[in-house]
Coordinates of C-alpha atoms and ligand atoms in Angstrom, one line a residue:
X1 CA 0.0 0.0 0.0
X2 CA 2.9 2.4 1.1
X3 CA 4.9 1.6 -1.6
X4 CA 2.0 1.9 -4.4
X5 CA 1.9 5.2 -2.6
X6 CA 5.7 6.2 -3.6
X7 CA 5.0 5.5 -7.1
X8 CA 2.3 7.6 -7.2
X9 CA 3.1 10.4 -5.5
X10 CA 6.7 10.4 -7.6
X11 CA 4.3 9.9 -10.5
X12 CA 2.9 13.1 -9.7
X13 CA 6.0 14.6 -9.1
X14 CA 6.9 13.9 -12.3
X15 CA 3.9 15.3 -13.8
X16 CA 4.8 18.5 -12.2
X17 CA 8.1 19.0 -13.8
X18 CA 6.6 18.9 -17.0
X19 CA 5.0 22.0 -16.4
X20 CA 8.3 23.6 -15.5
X21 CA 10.5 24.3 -17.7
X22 CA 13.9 22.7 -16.7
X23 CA 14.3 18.8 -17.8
X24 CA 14.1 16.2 -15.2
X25 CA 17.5 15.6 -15.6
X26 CA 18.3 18.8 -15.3
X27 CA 16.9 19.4 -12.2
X28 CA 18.5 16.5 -10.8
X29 CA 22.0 18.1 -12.0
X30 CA 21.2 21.3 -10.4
X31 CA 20.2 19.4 -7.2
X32 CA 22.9 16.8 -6.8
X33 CA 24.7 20.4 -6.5
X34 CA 22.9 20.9 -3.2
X35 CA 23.3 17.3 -2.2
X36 CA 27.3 17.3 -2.5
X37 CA 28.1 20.7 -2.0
X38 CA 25.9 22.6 -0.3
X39 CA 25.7 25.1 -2.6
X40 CA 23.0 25.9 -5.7
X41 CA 24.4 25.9 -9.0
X42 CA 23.4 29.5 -9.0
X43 CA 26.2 30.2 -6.2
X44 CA 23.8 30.3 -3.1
X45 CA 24.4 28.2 0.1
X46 CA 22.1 25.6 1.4
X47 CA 21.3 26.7 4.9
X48 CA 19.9 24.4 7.4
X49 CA 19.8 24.8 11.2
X50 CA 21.1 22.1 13.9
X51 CA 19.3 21.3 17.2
X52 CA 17.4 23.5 19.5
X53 CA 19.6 26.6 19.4
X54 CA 18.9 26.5 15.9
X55 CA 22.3 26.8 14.9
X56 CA 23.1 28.2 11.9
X57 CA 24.8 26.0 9.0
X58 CA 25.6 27.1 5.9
X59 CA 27.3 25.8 2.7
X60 CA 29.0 23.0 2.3
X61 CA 28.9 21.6 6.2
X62 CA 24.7 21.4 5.4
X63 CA 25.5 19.3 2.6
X64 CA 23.7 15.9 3.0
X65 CA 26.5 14.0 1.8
X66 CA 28.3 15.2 4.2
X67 CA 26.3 12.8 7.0
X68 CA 24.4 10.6 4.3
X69 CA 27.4 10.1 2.2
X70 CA 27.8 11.0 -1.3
X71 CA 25.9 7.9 -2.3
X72 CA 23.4 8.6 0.3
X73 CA 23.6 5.2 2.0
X74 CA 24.4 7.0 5.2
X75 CA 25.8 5.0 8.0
X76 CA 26.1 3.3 11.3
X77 CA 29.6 3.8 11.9
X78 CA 30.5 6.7 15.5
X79 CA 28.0 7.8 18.0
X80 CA 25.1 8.9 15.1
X81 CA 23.5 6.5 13.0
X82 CA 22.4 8.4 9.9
X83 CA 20.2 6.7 7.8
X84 CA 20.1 5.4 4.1
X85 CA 18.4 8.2 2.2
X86 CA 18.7 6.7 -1.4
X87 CA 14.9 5.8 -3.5
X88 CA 15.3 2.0 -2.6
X89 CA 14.9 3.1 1.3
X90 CA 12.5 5.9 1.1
X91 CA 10.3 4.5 -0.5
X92 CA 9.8 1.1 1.7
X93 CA 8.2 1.0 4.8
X94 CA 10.6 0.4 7.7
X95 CA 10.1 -2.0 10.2
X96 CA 13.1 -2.4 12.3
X97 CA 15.2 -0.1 14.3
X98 CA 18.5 1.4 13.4
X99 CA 21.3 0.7 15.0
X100 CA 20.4 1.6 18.6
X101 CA 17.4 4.1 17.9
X102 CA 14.4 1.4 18.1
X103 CA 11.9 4.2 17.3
X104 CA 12.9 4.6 14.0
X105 CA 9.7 2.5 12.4
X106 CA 8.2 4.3 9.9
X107 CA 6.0 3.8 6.6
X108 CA 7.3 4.7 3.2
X109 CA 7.8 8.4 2.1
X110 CA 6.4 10.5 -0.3
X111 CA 6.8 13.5 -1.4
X112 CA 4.8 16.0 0.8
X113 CA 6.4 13.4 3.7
X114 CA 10.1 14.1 2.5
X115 CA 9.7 17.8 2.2
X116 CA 8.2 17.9 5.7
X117 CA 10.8 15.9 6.9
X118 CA 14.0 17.8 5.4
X119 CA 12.3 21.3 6.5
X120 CA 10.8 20.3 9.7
X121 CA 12.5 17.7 10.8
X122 CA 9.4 15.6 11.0
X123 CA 9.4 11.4 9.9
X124 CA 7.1 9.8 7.7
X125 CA 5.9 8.0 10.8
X126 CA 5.1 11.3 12.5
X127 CA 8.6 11.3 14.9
X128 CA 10.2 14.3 15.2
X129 CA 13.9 13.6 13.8
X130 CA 16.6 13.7 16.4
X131 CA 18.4 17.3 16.6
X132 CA 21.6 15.6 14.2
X133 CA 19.3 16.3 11.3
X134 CA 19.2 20.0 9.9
X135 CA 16.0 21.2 9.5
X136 CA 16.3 23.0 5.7
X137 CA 15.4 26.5 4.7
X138 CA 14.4 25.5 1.1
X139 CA 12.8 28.0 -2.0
X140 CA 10.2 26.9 -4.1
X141 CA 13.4 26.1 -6.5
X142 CA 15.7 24.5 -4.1
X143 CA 13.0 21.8 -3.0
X144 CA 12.5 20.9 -6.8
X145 CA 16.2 20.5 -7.4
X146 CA 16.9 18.7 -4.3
X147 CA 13.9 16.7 -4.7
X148 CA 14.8 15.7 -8.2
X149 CA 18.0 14.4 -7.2
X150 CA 16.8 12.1 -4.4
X151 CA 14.7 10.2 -7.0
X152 CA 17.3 9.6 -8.4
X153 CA 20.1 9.5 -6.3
X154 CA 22.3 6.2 -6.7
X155 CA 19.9 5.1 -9.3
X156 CA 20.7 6.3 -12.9
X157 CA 23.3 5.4 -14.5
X158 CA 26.0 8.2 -14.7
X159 CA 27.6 9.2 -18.2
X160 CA 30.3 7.1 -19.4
X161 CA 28.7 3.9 -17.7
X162 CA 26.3 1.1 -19.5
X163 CA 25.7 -2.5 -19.3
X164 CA 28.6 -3.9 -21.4
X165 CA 31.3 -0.5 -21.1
X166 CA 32.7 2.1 -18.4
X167 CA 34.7 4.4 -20.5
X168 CA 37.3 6.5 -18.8
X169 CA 39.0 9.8 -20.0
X170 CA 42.7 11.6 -19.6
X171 CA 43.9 15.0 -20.8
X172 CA 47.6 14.5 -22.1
X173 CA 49.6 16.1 -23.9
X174 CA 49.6 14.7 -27.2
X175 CA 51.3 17.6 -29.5
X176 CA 53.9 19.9 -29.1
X177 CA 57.2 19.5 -26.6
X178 CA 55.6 17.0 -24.3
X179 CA 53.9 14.4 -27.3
X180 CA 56.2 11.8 -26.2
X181 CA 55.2 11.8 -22.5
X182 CA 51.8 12.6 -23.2
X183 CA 52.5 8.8 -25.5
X184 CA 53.8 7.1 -22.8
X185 CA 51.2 7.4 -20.6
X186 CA 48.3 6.7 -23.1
X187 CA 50.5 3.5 -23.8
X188 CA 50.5 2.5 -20.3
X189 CA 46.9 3.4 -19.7
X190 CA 45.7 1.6 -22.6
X191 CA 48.1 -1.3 -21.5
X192 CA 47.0 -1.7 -17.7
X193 CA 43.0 -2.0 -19.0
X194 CA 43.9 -4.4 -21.8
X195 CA 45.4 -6.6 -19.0
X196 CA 42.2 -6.2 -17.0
X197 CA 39.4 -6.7 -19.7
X198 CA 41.6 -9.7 -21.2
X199 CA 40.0 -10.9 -17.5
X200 CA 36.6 -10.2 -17.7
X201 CA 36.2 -6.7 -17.3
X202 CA 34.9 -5.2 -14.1
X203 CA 31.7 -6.4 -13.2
X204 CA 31.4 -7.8 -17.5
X205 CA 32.4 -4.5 -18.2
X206 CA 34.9 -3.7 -20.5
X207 CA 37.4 -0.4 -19.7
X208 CA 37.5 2.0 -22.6
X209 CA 40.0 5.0 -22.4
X210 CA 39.3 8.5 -24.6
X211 CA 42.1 10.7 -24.5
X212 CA 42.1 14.5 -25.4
X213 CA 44.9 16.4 -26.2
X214 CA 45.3 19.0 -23.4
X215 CA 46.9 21.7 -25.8
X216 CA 43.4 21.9 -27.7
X217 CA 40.5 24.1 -26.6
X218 CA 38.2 23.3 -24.3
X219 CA 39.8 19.8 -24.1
X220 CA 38.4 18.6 -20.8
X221 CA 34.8 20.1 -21.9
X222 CA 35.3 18.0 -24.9
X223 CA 36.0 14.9 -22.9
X224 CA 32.6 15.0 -20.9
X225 CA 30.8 15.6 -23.9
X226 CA 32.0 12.5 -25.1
X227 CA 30.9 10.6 -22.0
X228 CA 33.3 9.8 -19.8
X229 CA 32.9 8.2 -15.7
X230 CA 36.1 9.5 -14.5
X231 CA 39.5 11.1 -15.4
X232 CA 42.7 9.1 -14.8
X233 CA 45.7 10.7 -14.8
X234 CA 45.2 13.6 -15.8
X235 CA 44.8 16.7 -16.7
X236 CA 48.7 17.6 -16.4
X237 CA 48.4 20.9 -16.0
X238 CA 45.6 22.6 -13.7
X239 CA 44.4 25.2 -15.7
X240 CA 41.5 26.9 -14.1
X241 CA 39.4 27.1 -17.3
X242 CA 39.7 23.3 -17.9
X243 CA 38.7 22.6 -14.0
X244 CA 35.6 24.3 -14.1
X245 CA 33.4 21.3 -15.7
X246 CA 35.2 18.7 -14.1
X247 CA 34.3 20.7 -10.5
X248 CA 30.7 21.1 -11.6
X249 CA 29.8 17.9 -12.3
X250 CA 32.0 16.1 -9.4
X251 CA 33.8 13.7 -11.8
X252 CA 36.0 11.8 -9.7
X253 CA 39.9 12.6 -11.3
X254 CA 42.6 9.8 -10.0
X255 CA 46.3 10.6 -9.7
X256 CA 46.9 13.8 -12.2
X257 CA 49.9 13.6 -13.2
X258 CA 52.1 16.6 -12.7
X259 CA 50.3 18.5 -10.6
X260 CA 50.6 17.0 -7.3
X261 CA 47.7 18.2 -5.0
X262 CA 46.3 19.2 -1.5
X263 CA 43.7 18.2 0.7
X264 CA 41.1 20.4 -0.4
X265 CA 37.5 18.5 -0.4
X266 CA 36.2 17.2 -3.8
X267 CA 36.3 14.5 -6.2
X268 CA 40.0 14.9 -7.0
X269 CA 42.6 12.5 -5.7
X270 CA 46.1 12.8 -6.1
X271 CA 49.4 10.4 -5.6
X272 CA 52.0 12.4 -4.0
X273 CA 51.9 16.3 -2.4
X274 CA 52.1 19.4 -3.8
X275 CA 55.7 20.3 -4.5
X276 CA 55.7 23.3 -1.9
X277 CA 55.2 20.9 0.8
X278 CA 58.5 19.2 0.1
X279 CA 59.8 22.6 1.4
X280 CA 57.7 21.8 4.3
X281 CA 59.4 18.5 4.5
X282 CA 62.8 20.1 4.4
X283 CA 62.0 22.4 7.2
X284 CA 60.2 19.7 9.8
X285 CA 63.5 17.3 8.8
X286 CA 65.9 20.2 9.8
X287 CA 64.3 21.0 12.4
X288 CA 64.4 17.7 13.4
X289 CA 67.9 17.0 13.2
X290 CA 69.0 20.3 14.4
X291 CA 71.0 19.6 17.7
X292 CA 73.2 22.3 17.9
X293 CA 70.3 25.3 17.7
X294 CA 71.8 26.6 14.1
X295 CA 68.3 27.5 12.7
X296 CA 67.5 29.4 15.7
X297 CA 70.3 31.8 15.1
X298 CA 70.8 31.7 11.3
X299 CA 67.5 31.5 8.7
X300 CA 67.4 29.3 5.9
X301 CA 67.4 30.4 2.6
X302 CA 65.1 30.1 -0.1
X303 CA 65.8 30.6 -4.1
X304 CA 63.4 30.2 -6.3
X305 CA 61.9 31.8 -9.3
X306 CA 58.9 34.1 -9.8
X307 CA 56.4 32.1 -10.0
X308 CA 53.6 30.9 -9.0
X309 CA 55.2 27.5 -8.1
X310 CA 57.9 29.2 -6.7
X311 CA 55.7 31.5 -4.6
X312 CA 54.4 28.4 -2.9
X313 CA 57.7 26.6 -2.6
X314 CA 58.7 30.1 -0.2
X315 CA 55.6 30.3 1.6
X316 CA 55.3 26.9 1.9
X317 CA 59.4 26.8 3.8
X318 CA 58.0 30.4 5.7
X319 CA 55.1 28.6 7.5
X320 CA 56.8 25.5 8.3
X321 CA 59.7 27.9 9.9
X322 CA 57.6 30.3 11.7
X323 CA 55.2 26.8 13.2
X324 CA 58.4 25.2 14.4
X325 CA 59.8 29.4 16.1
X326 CA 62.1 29.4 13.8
X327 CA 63.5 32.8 11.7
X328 CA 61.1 33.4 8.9
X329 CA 63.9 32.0 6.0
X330 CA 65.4 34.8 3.6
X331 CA 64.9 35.4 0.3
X332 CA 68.3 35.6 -0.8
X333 CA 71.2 34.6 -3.6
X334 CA 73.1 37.7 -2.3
X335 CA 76.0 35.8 -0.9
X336 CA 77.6 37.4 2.1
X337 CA 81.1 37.9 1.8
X338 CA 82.1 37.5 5.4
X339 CA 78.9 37.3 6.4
X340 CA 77.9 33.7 8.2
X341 CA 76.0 31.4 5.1
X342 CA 72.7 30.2 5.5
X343 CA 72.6 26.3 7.9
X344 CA 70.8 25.4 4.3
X345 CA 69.1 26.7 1.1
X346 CA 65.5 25.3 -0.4
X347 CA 66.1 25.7 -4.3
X348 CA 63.1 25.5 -6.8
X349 CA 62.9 26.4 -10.3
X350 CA 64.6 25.2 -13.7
X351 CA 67.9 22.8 -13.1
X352 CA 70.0 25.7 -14.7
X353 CA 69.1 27.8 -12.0
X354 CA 70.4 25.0 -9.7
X355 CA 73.3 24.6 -11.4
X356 CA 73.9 28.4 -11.0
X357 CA 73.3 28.2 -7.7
X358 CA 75.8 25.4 -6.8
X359 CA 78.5 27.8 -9.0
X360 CA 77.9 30.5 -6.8
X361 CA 78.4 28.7 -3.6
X362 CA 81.5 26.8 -4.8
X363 CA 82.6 30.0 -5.8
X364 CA 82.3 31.2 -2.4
X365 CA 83.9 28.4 -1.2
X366 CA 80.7 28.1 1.2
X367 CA 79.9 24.5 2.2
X368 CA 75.8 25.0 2.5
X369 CA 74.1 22.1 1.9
X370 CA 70.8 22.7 -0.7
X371 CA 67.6 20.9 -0.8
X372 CA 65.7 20.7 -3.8
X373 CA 62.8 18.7 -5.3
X374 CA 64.0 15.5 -7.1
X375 CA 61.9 16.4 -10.4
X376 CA 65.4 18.3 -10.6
X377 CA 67.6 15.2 -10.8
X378 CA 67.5 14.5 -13.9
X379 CA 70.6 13.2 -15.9
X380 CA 72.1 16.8 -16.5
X381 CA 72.5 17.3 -12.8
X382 CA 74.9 14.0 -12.5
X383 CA 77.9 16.3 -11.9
X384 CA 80.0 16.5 -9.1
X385 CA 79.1 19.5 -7.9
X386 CA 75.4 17.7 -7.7
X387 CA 76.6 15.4 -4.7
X388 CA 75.6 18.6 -1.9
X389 CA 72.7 18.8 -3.6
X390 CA 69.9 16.8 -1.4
X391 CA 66.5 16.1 -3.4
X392 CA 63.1 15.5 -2.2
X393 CA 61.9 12.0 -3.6
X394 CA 58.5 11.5 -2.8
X395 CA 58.4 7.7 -3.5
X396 CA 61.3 6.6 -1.2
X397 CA 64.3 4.7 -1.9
X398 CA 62.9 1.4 0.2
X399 CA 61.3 -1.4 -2.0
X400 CA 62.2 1.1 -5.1
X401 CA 64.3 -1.7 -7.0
X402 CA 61.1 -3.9 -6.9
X403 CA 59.0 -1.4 -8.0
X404 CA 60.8 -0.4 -11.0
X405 CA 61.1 -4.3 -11.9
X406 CA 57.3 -4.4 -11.6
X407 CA 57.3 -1.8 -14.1
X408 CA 59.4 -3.2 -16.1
X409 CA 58.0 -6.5 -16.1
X410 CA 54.5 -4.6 -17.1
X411 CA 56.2 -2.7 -20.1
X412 CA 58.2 -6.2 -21.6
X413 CA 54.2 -8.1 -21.0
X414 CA 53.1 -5.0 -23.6
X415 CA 55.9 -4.2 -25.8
X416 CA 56.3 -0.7 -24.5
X417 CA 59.6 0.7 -24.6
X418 CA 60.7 2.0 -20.8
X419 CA 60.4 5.8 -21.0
X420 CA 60.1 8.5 -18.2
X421 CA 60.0 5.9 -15.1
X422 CA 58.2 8.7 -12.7
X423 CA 55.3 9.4 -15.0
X424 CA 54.8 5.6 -16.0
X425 CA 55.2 4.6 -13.1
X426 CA 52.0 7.5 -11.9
X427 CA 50.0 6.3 -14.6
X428 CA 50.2 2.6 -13.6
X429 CA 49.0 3.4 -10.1
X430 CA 46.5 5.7 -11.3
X431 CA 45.1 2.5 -13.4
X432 CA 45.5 -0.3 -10.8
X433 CA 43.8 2.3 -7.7
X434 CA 41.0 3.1 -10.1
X435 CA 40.1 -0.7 -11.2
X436 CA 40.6 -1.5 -7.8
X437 CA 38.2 1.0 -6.3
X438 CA 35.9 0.2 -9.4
X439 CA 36.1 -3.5 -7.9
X440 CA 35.1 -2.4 -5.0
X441 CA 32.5 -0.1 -5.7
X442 CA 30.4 -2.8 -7.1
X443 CA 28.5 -3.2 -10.0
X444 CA 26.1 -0.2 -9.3
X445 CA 28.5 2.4 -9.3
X446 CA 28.3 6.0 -9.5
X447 CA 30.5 8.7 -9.8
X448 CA 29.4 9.8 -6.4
X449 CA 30.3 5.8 -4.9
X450 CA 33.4 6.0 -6.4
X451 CA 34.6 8.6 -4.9
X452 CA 32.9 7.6 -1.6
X453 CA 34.9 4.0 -2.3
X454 CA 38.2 6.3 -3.1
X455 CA 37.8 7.5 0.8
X456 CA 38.1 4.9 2.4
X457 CA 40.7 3.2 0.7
X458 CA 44.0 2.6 2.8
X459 CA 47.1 1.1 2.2
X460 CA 46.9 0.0 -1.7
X461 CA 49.8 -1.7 -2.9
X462 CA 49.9 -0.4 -6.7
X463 CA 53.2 -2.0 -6.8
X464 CA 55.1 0.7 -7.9
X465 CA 54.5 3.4 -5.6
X466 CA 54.5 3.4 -1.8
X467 CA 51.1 2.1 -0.1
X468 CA 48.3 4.4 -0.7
X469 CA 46.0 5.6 1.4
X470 CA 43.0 8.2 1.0
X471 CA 40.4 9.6 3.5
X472 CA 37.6 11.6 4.2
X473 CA 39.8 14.7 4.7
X474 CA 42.8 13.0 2.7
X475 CA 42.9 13.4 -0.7
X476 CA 46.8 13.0 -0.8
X477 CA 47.8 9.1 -1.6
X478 CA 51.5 9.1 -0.2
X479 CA 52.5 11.5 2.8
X480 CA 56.2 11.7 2.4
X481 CA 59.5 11.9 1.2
X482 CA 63.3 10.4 1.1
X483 CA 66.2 12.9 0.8
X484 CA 68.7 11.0 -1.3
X485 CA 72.1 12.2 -3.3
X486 CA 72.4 11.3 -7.1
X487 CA 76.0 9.3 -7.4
X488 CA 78.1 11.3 -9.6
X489 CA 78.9 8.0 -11.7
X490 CA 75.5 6.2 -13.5
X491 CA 73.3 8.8 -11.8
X492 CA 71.9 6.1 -9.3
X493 CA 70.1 7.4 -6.0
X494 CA 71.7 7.1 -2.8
X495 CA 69.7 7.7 0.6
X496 CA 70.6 10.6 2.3
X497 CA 68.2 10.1 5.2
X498 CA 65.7 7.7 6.0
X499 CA 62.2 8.0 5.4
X500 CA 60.3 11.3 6.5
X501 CA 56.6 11.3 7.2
X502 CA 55.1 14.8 6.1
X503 CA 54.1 15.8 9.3
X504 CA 50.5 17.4 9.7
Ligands
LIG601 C1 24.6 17.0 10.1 C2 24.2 15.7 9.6 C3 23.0 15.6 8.6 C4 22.9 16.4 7.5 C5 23.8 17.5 7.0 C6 21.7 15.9 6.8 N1 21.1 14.9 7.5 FE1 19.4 13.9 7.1 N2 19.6 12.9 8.8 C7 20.6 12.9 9.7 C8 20.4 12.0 10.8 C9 21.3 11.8 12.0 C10 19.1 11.4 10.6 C11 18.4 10.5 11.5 C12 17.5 11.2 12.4 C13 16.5 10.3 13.1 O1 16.1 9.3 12.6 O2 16.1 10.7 14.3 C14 18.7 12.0 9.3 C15 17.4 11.7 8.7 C16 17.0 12.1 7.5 C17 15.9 11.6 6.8 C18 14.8 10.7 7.4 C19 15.2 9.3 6.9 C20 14.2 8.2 7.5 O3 14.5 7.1 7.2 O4 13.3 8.5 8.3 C21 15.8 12.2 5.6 C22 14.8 12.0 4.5 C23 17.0 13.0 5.5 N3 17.7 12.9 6.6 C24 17.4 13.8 4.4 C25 18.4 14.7 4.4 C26 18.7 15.6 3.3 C27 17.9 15.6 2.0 C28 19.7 16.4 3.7 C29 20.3 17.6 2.9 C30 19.4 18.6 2.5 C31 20.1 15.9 5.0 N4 19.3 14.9 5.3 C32 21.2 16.4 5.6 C33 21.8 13.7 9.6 C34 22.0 14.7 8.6

């Protein structure tokens, strides 16, 4: 009776939306907005109000995702057991308690019952919900959205996804400077799904990969129109314009390549931290390992270039210093003739600039030891001069032999010719996280589950990267870093300390 009730009344709902003159669809875009992010596609917050102070929240902490989930399955887990919000469990009657709320009986919604129940805080059943549920502020357009997107929520299918196919989608760079790496990373892509459709597929689908070159317009925009679930390593480069569709719709991006990331929330999860917080790194090391109280009297240095990446290398070094009471570090290549040198520098910026650098000092005849990321340490820095310099190298020295024979072993299976090690090596991971979270997100998946899936994965072995781990408020795959030297002779990397966890 309750559920014939459901089908009705969304019936009805439907025949309302007909009147008006946005798409069903549509709406349900517009509202999964709400849902995820608190926020109307129009820019305005959601605003709901907590308990009987009425506490105000606004934005994205009155998202329901952020208690339901982005699936809206909700959960049992900690002190509040929210409930599963999705069609399947609205619109049945429930018999049974929740976890340990035993009151929680109540017969199937509808859609008078669900708006009362998101603005007022009232149950189907007639129970007034308990004070962990926001009671909304919804407009006459708001409730439509939001409404919309509940029907539908974990239900239809998202682009890029049918019975038979899931097709996936990278930006690379497939003209210009970068063709060849932009190559090498299709290859590998392209490779890693072959292996896992030659299985089966996930769930009897098969893995498709479209690729866009990243130099042409509108490339990502391009991308989604031809369907795509989720991006895999890539975009390369984070251009604002190119990010804007990809934010929009919540398309869950694994592992871009060269632009390593931060914690912010959203879909996006990345392998290894942004390159400023291996400044960080440098700083919590020396400060670490700083017996005699040098950084307390002298500053560090910091030379980099003016850019925006360099910006955020010197900031990054400048908070790290001033958290630890340390002199804020000097921007400086003005070497003091008499003058004490600096306990150490933080170089970023091109390898000539390095190479200048290291000039300068030796000659100075000043003994300072420089830290720099190890993107630098490529073959034209194996000169002697290079053995003061200490790079950052996110992946870690330990288990790295293995690792590059897993590669290896991957490339000989497929014919590919070994290439840039640290990019095939990212786009490998990026490919055997995202089958694996597919695996696990089961055969329903969304773009929403997936990324819900992505959060709560811990300690992946991709085999050629560290383990990695991901989280509600960790979007960051591999917390870390080695120091290590480059030997002047074959270029080979030598640990210069052990491993150092990134410290919050
Ligand atoms: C701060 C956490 C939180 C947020 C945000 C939140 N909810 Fe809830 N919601 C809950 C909890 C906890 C319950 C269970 C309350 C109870 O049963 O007493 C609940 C219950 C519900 C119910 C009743 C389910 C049932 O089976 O009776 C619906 C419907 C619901 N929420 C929808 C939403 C929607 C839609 C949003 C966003 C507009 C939202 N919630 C945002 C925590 C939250």
């Amino acid at each position: 009776m309750a559920l014939a009730a459901l089908v009705l009344d969304l019936g009805m709902l439907g025949a309302c939306r007909k009147e008006t003159a946005s798409s069903a669809p549509e709406l349900a875009r517009r509202g999964r907005s709400l849902f995820l992010r608190g926020e109307s596609t129009r820019g305005e917050p959601l605003v709901g109000r907590l308990g009987p102070e009425r506490i105000e929240l606004s934005g994205h902490v009155a998202a329901c995702a952020r208690c339901h989930g982005s699936s809206g399955r909700g959960s049992l887990e900690g002190g509040v057991e929210v409930p599963d919000i999705r069609p399947g469990a609205l619109g049945h009657p429930r018999m049974n308690a929740v976890g340990a709320v035993d009151d929680r009986a109540r017969p199937a919604y509808g859609r008078a019952t669900l708006l009362r129940a998101i603005t007022e805080g009232v149950s189907a059943s007639g129970r007034k919900l308990g004070v962990a549920m926001p009671r909304y502020e919804l407009g006459e357009v708001e409730r439509e959205e939001l409404l919309a997107y509940l029907e539908r929520l974990g239900e239809a299918p998202d682009p890029g996804l049918s019975p038979t196919t899931l097709t996936l989608g990278a930006v690379l760079p497939l003209s210009g400077e970068r063709e060849a790496l932009g190559r090498e990373v299709e290859a590998v892509l392209r490779a890693a799904f072959a292996e896992v459709n030659a299985e089966g597929g996930i769930f009897r689908r098969r893995l498709e990969l479209v690729v866009e070159d990243e130099a042409a317009p509108e490339a990502t925009a391009r991308l989604l129109e031809r369907g795509v679930f989720a991006l895999v390593g890539g975009p390369s480069t984070a251009s604002s314009a190119s990010d804007t569709p990809l934010r929009r719709e919540d398309i869950p991006v694994l592992l871009p390549l060269t632009t390593h990331g931060g914690d912010e929330e959203g879909s996006r999860f990345y392998l290894y931290p942004e390159e400023s917080q291996q400044a960080r790194l440098v700083v919590q090391h020396l400060a670490r390992t700083d017996e005699e109280n040098v950084l307390r009297r002298r500053p560090l240095w910091v030379v980099r270039p003016e850019d925006e990446a360099g910006l955020a290398w010197a900031w990054a070094a400048r908070e790290e210093a001033l958290r630890r009471e340390l002199p804020a570090p000097l921007e400086s290549t003005a070497f003091p003739d008499g003058n004490e040198p600096p306990p150490a520098i933080l170089y970023t910026g091109p390898t000539s600039g390095l190479k200048d650098l290291l000039r300068q000092l030796e000659s100075h005849g000043l003994e300072v030891p420089v830290f720099a990321p190890a993107s630098l340490a490529g073959p034209s820095m194996v000169a002697g001069a290079s053995q003061r310099v200490r790079f950052v190298y996110p992946p870690g020295l330990e288990g790295d032999e293995e690792r590059h024979r897993v590669l290896s072993a991957f490339l000989g299976r497929h014919g590919l010719r070994p290439g840039n090690e640290a990019l095939q090596r990212h786009a490998y991971a990026a490919a055997r996280v995202l089958v694996e979270a597919l695996r696990r997100a089961g055969t329903d998946v969304t773009r929403a589950e997936l990324v819900h899936v992505l959060e709560s994965m811990r300690d992946i072995d991709t085999g050629v990267t560290p383990p990695v781990t991901f989280g509600v408020d960790r979007r960051v795959g591999v917390r870390g870093a080695q120091l290590v030297r480059v030997e002047p002779e074959g270029g080979r990397l030598q640990a210069a300390s052990p491993w150092i966890p990134l410290s919050p």
